[in-house]
Short mmCIF file of C-alpha atoms in Angstrom, two decimals:
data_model
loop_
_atom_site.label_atom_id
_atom_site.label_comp_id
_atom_site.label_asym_id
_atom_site.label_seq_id
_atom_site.Cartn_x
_atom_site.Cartn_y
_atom_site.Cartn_z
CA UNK A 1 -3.24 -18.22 -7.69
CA UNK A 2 -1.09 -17.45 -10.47
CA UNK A 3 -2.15 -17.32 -14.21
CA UNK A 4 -1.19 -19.68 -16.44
CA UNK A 5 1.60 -18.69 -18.65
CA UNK A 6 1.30 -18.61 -22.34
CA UNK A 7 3.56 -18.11 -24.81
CA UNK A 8 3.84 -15.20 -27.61
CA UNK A 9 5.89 -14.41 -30.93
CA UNK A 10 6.49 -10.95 -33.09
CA UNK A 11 8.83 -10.48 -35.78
CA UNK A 12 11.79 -8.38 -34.86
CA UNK A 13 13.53 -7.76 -38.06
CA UNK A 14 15.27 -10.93 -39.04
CA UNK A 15 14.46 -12.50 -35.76
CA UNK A 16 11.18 -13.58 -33.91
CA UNK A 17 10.82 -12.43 -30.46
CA UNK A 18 9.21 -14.97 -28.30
CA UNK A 19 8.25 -14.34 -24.23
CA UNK A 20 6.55 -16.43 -21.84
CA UNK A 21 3.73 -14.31 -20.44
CA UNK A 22 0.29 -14.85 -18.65
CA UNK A 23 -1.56 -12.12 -21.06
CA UNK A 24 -1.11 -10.02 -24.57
CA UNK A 25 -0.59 -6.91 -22.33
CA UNK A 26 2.25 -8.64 -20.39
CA UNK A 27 3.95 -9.86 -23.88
CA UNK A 28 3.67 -6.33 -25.25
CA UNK A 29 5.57 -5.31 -22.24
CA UNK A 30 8.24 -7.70 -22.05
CA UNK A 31 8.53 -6.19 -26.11
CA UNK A 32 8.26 -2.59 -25.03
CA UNK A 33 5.83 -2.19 -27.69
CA UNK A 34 3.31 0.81 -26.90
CA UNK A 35 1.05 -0.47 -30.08
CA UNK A 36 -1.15 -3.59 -29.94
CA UNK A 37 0.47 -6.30 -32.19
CA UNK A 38 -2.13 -8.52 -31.49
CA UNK A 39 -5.17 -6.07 -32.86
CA UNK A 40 -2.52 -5.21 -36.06
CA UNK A 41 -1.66 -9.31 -36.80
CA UNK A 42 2.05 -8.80 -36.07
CA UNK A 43 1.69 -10.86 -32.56
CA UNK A 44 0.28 -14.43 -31.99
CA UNK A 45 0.19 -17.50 -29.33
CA UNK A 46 2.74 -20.05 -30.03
CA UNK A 47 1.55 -23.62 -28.76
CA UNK A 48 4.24 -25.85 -30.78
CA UNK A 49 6.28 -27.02 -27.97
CA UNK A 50 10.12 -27.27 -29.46
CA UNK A 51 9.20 -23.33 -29.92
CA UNK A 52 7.61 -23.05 -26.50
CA UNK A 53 10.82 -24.57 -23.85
CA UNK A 54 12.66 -21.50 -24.14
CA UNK A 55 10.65 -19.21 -23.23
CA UNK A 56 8.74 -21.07 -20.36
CA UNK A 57 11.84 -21.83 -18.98
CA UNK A 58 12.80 -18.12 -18.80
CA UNK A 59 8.77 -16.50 -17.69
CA UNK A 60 9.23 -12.60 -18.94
CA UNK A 61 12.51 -12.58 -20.78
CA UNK A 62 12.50 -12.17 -24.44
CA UNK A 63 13.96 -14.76 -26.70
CA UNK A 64 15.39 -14.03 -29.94
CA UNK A 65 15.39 -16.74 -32.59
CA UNK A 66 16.40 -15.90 -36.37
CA UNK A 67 13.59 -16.98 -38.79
CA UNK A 68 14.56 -18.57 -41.60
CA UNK A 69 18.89 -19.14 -42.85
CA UNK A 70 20.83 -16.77 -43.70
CA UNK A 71 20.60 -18.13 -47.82
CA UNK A 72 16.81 -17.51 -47.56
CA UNK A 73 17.30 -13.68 -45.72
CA UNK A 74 19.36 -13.15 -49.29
CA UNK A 75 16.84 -15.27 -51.45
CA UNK A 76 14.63 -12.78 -50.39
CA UNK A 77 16.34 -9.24 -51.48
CA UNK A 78 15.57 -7.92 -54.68
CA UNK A 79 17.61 -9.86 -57.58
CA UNK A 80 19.26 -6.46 -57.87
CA UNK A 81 20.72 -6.26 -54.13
CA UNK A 82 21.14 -10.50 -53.54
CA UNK A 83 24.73 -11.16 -53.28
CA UNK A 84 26.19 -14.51 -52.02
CA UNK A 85 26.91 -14.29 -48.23
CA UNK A 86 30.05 -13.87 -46.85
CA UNK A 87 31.96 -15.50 -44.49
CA UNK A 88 30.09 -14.36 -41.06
CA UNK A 89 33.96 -12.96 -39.29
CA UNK A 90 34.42 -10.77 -42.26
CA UNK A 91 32.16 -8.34 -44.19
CA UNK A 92 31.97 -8.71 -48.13
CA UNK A 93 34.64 -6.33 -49.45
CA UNK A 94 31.80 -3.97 -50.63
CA UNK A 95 30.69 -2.97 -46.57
CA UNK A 96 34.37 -2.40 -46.29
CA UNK A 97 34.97 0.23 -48.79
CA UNK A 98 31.13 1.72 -47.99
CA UNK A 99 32.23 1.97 -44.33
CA UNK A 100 36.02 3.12 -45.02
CA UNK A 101 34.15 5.82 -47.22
CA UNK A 102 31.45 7.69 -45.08
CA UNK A 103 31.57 8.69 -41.84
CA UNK A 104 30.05 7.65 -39.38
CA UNK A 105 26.23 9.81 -39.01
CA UNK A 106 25.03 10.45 -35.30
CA UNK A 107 21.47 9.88 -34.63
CA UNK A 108 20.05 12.67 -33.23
CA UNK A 109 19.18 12.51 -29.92
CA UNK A 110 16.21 10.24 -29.07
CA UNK A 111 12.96 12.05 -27.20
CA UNK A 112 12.30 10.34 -23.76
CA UNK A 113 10.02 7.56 -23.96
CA UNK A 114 6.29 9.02 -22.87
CA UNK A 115 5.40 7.88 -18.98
CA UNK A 116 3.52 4.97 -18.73
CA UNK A 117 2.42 6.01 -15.18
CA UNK A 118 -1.05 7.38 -15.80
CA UNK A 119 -1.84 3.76 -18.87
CA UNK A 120 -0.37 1.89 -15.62
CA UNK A 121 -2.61 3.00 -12.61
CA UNK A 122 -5.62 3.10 -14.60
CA UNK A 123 -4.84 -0.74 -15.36
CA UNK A 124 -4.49 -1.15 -11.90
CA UNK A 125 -7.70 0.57 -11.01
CA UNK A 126 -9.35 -1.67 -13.69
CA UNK A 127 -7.73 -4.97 -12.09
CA UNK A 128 -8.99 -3.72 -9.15
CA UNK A 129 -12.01 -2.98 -9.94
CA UNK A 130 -12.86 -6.48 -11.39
CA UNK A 131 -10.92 -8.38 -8.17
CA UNK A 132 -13.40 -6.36 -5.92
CA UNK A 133 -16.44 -7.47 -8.00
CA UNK A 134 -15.37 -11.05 -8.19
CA UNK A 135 -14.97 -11.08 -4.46
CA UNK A 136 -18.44 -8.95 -3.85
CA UNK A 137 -20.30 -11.76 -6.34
CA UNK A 138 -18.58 -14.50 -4.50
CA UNK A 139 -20.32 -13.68 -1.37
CA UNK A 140 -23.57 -12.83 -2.74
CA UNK A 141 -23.31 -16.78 -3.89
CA UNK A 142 -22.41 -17.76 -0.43
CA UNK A 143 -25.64 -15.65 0.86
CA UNK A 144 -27.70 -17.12 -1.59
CA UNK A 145 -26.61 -20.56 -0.46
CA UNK A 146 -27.02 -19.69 2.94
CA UNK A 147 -30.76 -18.82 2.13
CA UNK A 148 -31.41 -21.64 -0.33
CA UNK A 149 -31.13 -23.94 2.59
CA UNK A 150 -32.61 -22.02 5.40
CA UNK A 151 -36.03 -22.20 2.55
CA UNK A 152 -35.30 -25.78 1.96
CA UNK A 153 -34.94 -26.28 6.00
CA UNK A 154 -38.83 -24.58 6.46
CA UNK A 155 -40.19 -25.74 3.61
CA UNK A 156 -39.50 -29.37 4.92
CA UNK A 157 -40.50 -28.10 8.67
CA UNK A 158 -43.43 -26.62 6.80
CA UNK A 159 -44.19 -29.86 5.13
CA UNK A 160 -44.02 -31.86 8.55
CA UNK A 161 -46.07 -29.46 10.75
CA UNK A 162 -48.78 -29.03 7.84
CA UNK A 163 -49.13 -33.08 7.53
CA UNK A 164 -49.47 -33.49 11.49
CA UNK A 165 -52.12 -30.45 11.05
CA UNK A 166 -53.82 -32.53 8.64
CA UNK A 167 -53.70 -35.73 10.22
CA UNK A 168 -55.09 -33.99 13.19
CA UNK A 169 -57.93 -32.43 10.83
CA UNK A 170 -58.54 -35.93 9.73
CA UNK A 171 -59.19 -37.31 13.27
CA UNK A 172 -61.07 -34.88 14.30
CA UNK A 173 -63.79 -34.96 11.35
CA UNK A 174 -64.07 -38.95 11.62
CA UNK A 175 -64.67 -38.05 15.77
CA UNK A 176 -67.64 -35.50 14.68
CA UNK A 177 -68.97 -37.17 11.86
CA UNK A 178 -68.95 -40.66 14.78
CA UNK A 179 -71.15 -38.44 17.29
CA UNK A 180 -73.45 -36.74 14.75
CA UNK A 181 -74.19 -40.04 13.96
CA UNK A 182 -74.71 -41.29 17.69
CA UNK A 183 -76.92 -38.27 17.73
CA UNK A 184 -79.30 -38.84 14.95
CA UNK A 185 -79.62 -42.30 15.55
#
């Protein structure tokens, strides 16, 4: 049966990053975040449903929203770097010149990513693991069933025989204690 889906948000710069996913280690790999955002407070569940319809309708794809206008993103800067905002097809005349005026710096080359190969079959050992568990308990509750009524069955067969036994015992005491009687008397 599939899990329930749930959905999570992290800010991503100026933009929160929301993804439908049925666990915190599925949502920080839909992010490709190696780091737990949940354990640091950057990550959360998101249960408000206008903020939910997105991302349930798209299970594992991550959905950029911007948080918060683009007046409050400059509200926010320092008093000394706020400047109004500029139309959004043109940059303010100050990128312009900046851009016109440096050239253009190359990253350097970005390491590989480390494999996640090893993290990923010891999770699958672990889910495993607990899947073989659950089914070996399961079982165990099916034998214990099983031998909850097979007791039940001869304690009540039990019951039965050991009334009939004692009826019996009954008749035959009234029987002796009618002939010692005839015999004394």
């Amino acid at each position: 049966m599939p899990r329930q889906l749930k959905v999570f948000r992290t800010p991503i710069g100026f933009h929160d990053a929301y993804v439908a996913a049925p666990s915190r280690k599925a949502a920080l790999q839909a992010w490709g975040s190696d780091a737990d955002l949940f354990a640091r407070g950057m990550a959360e569940i998101v249960t408000d449903p206008a903020l939910t319809a997105d991302p349930l309708a798209q299970p594992g794809v991550v959905i950029r929203r911007t948080r918060g206008s683009v007046a409050e993103h400059f509200a926010a800067l320092p008093a000394d770097k706020a400047r109004a905002p500029a139309k959004r097809d043109e940059p303010p005349p100050t990128e312009k010149a900046a851009s016109a005026a440096k050239p253009i710096a190359r990253k350097p080359k970005a390491r590989p990513r480390p494999s996640r190969a090893t993290l990923d079959a010891a999770q699958d050992a672990v889910d495993r693991a607990e899947r073989d568990h659950r089914d070996e308990l399961a079982a165990l509750r099916c034998r214990e069933e099983a031998l909850a009524r097979e007791r039940r069955a001869t304690e009540a067969r039990q019951s039965d025989e050991t009334a009939k036994l004692a009826d019996g015992l009954s008749r035959a005491q009234a029987a002796y204690d009618r002939a010692i009687a005839r015999w004394q008397g």
